[in-house]
mmCIF file of C-alpha atoms and ligand atoms in Angstrom:
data_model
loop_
_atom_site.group_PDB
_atom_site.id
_atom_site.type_symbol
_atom_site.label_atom_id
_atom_site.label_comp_id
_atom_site.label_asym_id
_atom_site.label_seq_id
_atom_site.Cartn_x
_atom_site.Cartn_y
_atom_site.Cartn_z
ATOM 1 C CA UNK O 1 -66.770 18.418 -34.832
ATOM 2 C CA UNK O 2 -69.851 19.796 -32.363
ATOM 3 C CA UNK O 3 -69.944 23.896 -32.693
ATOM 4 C CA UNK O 4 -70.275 26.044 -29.757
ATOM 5 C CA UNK O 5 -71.283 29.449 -30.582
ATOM 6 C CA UNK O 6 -69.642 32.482 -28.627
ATOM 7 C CA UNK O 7 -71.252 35.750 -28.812
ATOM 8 C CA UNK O 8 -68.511 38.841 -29.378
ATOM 9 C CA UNK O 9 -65.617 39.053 -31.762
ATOM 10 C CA UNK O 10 -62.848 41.365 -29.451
ATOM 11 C CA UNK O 11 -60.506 39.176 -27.829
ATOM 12 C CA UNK O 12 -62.569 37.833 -25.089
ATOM 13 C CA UNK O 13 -64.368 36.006 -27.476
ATOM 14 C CA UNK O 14 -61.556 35.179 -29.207
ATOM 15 C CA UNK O 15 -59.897 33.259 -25.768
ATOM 16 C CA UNK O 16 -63.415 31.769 -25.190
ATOM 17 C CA UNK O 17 -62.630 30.057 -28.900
ATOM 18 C CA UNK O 18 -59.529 29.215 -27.629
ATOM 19 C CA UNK O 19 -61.112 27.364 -24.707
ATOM 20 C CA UNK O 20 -63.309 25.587 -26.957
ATOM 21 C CA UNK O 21 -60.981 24.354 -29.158
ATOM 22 C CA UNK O 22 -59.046 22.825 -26.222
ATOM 23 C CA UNK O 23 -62.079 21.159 -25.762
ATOM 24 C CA UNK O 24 -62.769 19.713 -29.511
ATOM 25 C CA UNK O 25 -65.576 21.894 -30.177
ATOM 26 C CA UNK O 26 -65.384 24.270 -32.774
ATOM 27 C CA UNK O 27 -66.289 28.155 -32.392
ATOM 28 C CA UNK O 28 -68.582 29.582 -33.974
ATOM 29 C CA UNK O 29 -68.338 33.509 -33.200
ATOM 30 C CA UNK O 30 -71.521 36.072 -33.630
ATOM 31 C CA UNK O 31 -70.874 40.004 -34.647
ATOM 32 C CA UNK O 32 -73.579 42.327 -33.201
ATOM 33 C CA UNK O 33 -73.785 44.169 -36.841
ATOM 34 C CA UNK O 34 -72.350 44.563 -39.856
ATOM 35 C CA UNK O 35 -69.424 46.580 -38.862
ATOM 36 C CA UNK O 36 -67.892 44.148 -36.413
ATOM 37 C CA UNK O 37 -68.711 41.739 -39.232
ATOM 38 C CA UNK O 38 -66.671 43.334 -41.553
ATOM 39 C CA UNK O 39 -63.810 44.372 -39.319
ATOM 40 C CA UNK O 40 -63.575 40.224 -38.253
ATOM 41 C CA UNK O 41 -60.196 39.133 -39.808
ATOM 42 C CA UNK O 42 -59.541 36.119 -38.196
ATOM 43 C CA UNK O 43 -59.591 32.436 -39.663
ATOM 44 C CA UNK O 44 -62.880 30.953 -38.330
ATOM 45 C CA UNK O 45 -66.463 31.593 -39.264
ATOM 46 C CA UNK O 46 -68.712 34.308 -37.785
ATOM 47 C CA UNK O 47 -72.296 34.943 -38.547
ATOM 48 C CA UNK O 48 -74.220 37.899 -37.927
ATOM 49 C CA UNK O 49 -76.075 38.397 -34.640
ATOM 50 C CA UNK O 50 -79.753 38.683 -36.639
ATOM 51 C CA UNK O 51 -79.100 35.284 -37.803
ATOM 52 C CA UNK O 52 -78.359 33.415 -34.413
ATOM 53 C CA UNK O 53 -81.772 31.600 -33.922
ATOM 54 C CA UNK O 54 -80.821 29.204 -36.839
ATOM 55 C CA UNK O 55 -78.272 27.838 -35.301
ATOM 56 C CA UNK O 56 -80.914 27.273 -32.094
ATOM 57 C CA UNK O 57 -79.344 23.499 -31.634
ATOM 58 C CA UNK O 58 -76.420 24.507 -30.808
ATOM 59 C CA UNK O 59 -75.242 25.519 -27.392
ATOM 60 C CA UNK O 60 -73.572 29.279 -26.885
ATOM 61 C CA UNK O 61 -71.616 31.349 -24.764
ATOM 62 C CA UNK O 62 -71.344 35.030 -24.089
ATOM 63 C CA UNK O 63 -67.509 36.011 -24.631
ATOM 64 C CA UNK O 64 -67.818 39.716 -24.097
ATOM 65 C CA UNK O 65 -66.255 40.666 -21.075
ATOM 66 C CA UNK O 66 -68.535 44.155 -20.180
ATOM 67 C CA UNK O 67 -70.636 42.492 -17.885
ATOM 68 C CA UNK O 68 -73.807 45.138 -18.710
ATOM 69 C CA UNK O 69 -73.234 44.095 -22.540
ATOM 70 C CA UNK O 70 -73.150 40.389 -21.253
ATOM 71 C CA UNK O 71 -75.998 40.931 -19.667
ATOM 72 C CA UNK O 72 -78.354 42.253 -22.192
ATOM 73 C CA UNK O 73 -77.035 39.591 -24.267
ATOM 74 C CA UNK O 74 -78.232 36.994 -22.290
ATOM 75 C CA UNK O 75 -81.564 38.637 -21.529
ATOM 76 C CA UNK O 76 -82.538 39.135 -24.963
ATOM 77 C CA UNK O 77 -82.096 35.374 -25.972
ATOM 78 C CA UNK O 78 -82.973 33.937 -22.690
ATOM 79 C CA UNK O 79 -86.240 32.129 -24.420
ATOM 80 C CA UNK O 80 -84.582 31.451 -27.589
ATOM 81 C CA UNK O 81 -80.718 29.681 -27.253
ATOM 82 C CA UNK O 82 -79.300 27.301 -24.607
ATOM 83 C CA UNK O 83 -76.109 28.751 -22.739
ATOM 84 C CA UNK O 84 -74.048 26.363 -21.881
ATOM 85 C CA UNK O 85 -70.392 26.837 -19.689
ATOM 86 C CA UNK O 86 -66.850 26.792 -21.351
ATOM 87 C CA UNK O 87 -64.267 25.617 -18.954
ATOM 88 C CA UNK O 88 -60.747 25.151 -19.923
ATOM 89 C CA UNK O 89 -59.092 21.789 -19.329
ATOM 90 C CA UNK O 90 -56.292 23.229 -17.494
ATOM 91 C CA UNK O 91 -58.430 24.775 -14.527
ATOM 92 C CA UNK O 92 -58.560 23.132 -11.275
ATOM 93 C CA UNK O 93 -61.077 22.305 -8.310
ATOM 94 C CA UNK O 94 -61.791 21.320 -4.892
ATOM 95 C CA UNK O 95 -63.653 18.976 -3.639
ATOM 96 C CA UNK O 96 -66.821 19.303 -5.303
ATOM 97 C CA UNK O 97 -66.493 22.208 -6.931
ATOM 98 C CA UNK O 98 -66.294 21.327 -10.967
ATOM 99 C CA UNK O 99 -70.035 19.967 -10.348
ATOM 100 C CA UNK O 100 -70.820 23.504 -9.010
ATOM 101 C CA UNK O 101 -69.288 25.148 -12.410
ATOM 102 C CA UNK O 102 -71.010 22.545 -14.770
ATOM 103 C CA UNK O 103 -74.262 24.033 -13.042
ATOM 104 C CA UNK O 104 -73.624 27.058 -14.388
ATOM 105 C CA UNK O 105 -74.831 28.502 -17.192
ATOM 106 C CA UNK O 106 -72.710 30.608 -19.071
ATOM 107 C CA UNK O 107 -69.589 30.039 -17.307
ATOM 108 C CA UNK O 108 -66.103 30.836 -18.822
ATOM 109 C CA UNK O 109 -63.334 29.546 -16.646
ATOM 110 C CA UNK O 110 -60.197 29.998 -18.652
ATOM 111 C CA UNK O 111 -56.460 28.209 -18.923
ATOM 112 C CA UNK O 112 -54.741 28.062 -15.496
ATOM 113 C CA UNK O 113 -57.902 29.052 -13.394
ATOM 114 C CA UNK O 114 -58.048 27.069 -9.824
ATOM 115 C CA UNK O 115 -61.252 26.900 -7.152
ATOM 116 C CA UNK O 116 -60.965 25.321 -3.995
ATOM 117 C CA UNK O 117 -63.804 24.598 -1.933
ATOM 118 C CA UNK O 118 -67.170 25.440 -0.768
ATOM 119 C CA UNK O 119 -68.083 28.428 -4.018
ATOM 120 C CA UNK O 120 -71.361 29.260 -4.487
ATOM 121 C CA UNK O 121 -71.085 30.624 -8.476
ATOM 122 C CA UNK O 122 -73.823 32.407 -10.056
ATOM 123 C CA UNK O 123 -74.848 32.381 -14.389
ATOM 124 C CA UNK O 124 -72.952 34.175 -16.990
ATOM 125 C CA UNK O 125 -69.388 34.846 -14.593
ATOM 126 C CA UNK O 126 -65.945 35.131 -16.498
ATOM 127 C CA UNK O 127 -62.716 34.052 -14.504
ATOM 128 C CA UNK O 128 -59.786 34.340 -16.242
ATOM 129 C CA UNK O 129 -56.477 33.024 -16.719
ATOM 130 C CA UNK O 130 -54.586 32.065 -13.894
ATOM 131 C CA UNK O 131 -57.690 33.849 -11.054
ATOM 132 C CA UNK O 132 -57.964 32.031 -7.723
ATOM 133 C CA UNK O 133 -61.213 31.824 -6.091
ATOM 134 C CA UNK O 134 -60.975 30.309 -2.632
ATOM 135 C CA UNK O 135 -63.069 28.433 -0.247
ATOM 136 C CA UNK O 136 -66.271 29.681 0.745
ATOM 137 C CA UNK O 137 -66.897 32.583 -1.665
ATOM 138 C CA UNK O 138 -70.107 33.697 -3.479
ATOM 139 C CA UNK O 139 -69.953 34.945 -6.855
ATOM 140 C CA UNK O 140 -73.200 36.140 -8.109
ATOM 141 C CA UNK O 141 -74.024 36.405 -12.027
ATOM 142 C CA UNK O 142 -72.049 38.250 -14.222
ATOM 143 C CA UNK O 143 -69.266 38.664 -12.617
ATOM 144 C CA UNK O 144 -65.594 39.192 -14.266
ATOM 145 C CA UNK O 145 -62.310 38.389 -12.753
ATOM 146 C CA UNK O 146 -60.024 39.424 -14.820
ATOM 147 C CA UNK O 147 -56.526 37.997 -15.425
ATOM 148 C CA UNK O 148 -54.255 37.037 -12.156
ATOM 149 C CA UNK O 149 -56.563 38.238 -9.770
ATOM 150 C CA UNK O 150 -56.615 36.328 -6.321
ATOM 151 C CA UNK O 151 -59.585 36.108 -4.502
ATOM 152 C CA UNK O 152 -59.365 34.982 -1.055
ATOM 153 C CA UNK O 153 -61.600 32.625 0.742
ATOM 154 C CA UNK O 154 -64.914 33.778 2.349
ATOM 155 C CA UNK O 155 -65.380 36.812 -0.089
ATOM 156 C CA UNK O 156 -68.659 37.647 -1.898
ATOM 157 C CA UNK O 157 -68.325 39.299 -5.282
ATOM 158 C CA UNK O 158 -71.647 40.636 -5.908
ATOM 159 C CA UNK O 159 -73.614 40.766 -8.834
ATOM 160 C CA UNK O 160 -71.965 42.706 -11.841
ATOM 161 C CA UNK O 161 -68.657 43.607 -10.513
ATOM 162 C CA UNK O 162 -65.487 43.187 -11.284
ATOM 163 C CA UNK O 163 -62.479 42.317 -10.386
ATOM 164 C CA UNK O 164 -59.376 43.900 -12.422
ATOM 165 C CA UNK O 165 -56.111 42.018 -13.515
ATOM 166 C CA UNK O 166 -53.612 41.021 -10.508
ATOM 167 C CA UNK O 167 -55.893 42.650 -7.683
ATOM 168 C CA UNK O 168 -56.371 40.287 -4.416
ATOM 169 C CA UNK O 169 -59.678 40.681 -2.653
ATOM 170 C CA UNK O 170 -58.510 39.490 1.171
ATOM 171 C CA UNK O 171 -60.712 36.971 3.175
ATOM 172 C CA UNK O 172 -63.719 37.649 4.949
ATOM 173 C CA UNK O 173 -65.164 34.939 7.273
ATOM 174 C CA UNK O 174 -67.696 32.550 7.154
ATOM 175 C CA UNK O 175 -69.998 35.052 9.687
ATOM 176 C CA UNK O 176 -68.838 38.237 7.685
ATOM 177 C CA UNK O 177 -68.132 37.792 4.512
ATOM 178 C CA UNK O 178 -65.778 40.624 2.296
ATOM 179 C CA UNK O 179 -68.164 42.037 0.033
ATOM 180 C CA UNK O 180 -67.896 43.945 -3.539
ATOM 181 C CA UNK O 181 -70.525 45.821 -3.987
ATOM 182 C CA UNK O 182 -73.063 45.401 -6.888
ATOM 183 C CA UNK O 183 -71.154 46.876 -10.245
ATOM 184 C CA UNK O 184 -68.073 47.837 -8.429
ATOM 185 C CA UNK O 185 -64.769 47.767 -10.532
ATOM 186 C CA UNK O 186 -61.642 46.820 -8.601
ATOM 187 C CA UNK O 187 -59.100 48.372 -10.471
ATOM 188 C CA UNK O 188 -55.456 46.239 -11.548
ATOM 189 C CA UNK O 189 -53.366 45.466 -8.914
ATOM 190 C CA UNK O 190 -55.437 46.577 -6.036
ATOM 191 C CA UNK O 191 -55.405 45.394 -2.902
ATOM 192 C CA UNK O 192 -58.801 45.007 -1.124
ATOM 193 C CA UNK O 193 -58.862 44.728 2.390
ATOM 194 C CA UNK O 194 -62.277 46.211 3.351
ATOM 195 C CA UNK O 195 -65.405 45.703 2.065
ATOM 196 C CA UNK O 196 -66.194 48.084 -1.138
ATOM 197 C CA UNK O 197 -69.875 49.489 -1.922
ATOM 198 C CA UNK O 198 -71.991 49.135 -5.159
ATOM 199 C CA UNK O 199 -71.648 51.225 -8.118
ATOM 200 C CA UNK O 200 -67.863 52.360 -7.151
ATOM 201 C CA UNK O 201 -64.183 51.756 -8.311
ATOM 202 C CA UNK O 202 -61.855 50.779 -6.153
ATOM 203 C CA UNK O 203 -58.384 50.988 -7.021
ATOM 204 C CA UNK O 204 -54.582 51.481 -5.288
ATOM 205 C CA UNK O 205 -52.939 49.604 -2.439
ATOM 206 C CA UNK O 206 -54.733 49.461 -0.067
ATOM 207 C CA UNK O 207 -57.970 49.538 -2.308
ATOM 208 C CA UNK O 208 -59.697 52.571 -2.012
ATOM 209 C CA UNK O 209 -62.868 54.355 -3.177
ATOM 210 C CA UNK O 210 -61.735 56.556 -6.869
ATOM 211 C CA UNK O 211 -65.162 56.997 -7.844
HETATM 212 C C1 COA G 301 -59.382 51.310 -11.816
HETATM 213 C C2 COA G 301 -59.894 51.574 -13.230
HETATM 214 C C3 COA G 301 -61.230 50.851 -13.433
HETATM 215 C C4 COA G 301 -60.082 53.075 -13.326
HETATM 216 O O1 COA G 301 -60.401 53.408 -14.631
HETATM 217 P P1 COA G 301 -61.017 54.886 -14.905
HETATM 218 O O2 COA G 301 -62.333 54.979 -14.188
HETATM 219 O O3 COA G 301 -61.016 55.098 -16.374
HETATM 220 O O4 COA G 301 -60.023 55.823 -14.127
HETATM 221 P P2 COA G 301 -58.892 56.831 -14.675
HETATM 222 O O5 COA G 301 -58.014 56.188 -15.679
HETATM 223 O O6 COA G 301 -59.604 58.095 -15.010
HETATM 224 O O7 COA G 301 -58.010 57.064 -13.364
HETATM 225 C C5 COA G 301 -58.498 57.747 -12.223
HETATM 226 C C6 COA G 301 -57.373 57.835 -11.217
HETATM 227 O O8 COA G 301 -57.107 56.544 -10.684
HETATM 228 C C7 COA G 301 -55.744 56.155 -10.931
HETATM 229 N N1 COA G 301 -55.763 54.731 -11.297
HETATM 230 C C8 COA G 301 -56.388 54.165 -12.359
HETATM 231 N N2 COA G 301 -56.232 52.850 -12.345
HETATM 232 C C9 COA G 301 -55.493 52.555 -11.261
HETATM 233 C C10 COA G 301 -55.018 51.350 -10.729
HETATM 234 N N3 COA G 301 -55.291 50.172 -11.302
HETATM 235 N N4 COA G 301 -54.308 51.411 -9.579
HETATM 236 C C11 COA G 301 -54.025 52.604 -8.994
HETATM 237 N N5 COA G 301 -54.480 53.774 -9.449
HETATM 238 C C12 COA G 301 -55.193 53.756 -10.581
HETATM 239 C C13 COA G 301 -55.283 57.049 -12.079
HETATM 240 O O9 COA G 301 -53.893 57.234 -12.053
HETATM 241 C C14 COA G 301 -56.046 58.321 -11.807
HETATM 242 O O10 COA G 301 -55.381 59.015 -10.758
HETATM 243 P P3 COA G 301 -55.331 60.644 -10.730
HETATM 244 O O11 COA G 301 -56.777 61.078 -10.614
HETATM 245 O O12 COA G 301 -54.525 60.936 -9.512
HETATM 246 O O13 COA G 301 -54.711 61.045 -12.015
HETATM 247 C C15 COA G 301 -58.908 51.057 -14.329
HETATM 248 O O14 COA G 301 -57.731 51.865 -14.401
HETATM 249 C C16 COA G 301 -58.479 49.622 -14.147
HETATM 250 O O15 COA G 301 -57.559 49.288 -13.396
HETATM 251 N N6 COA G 301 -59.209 48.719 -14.844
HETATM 252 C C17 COA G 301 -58.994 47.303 -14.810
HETATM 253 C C18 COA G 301 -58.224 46.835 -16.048
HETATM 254 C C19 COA G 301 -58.175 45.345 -16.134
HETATM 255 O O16 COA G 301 -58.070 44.658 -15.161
HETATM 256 N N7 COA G 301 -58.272 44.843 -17.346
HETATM 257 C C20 COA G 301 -58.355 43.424 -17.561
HETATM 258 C C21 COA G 301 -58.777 43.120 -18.956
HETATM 259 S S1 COA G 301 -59.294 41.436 -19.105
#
């Protein structure tokens, strides 16, 4: 069975392994030290994170869902691993739009996920279970949509923010798209129906500005 190896042992990482597993390929999880190596007590094998570049020929994943710790993850073995994208057999697409994904690198698109049409995604994004993303969006890297969320179409989710569980971004246009700022958090179940700035969370119904 090919290994795919999925940086992070909490349960991100753990549904990540879950993904890959739906897809034959057998996880291979990496703990940043020896403490989250020795608190790891579940049934499939994890090496440390000082070890990683021997397993070089295999292709990895980042399954940590802080999007600053995904981050430096990627940038500190950006010359030395190949990231590859994890998406779940159950997602959906429009026209098109799996070939976007595949382009990726670092995607994880998990069970129940659907895209329409006409996404732009960026490297190193996490959409969870059962997220919409609709036509015409942007995503920019590492971005997280957490469980449920609905994102309507024409919406630009910039770099590093996130989206909590159940919130729904509403649609922009094609001329004026709804932007999330840079690093923004949205918070659960919010409702976003103007545009939110960088660096902020956003949280309530409608959305609005916490911190
Ligand atoms: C919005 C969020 C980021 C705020 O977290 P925080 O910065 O730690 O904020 P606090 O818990 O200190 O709450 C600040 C205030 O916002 C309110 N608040 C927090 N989350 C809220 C939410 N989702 N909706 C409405 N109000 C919320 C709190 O009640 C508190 O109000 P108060 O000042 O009147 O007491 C967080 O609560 C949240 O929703 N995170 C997303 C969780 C998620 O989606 N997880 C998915 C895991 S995959």
């Amino acid at each position: 069975m090919n290994r795919v190896g999925i940086f992070g042992t909490s349960g991100m990482a753990r549904e990540a392994g879950d993904i890959a597993w739906a897809l034959g390929l057998e996880p291979l999880y990496v703990a940043r030290d020896e403490a989250e190596l020795r608190a790891w007590c579940f049934p499939a094998k994890v090496i440390l994170e000082q070890d990683v570049d021997q397993y070089a020929d295999i292709p990895f994943v980042i399954g940590i869902g802080e999007n600053n710790i995904r981050r430096a993850v990627a940038e500190r073995f950006k010359d030395s691993l190949s990231f590859s994208n994890l998406i779940h057999p159950s997602a959906t697409f429009g026209c098109g739009q799996r070939d976007v994904l595949e382009q990726c690198k670092g995607a994880i698109v998990a069970a129940g996920a659907r895209f329409t049409s006409g996404i732009t995604v960026g490297d190193f994004c996490i959409f969870n279970q059962n997220t919409t993303i609709a036509h015409d969006c942007a995503v920019d890297s590492f971005v997280h949509v957490a469980p449920g969320a609905n994102v309507s179409g024409s919406v630009h989710l910039k770099q590093g923010c996130w989206v909590g569980s159940g919130a729904v971004i509403n649609q922009g246009s094609n001329t004026d798209k709804r932007v999330v700022g840079e690093n923004t958090m949205v918070g659960a179940g919010a409702v976003v129906i103007n545009d939110c700035e960088a660096n902020a969370v956003y949280a309530g119904v409608p959305a609005k500005r916490i911190k």
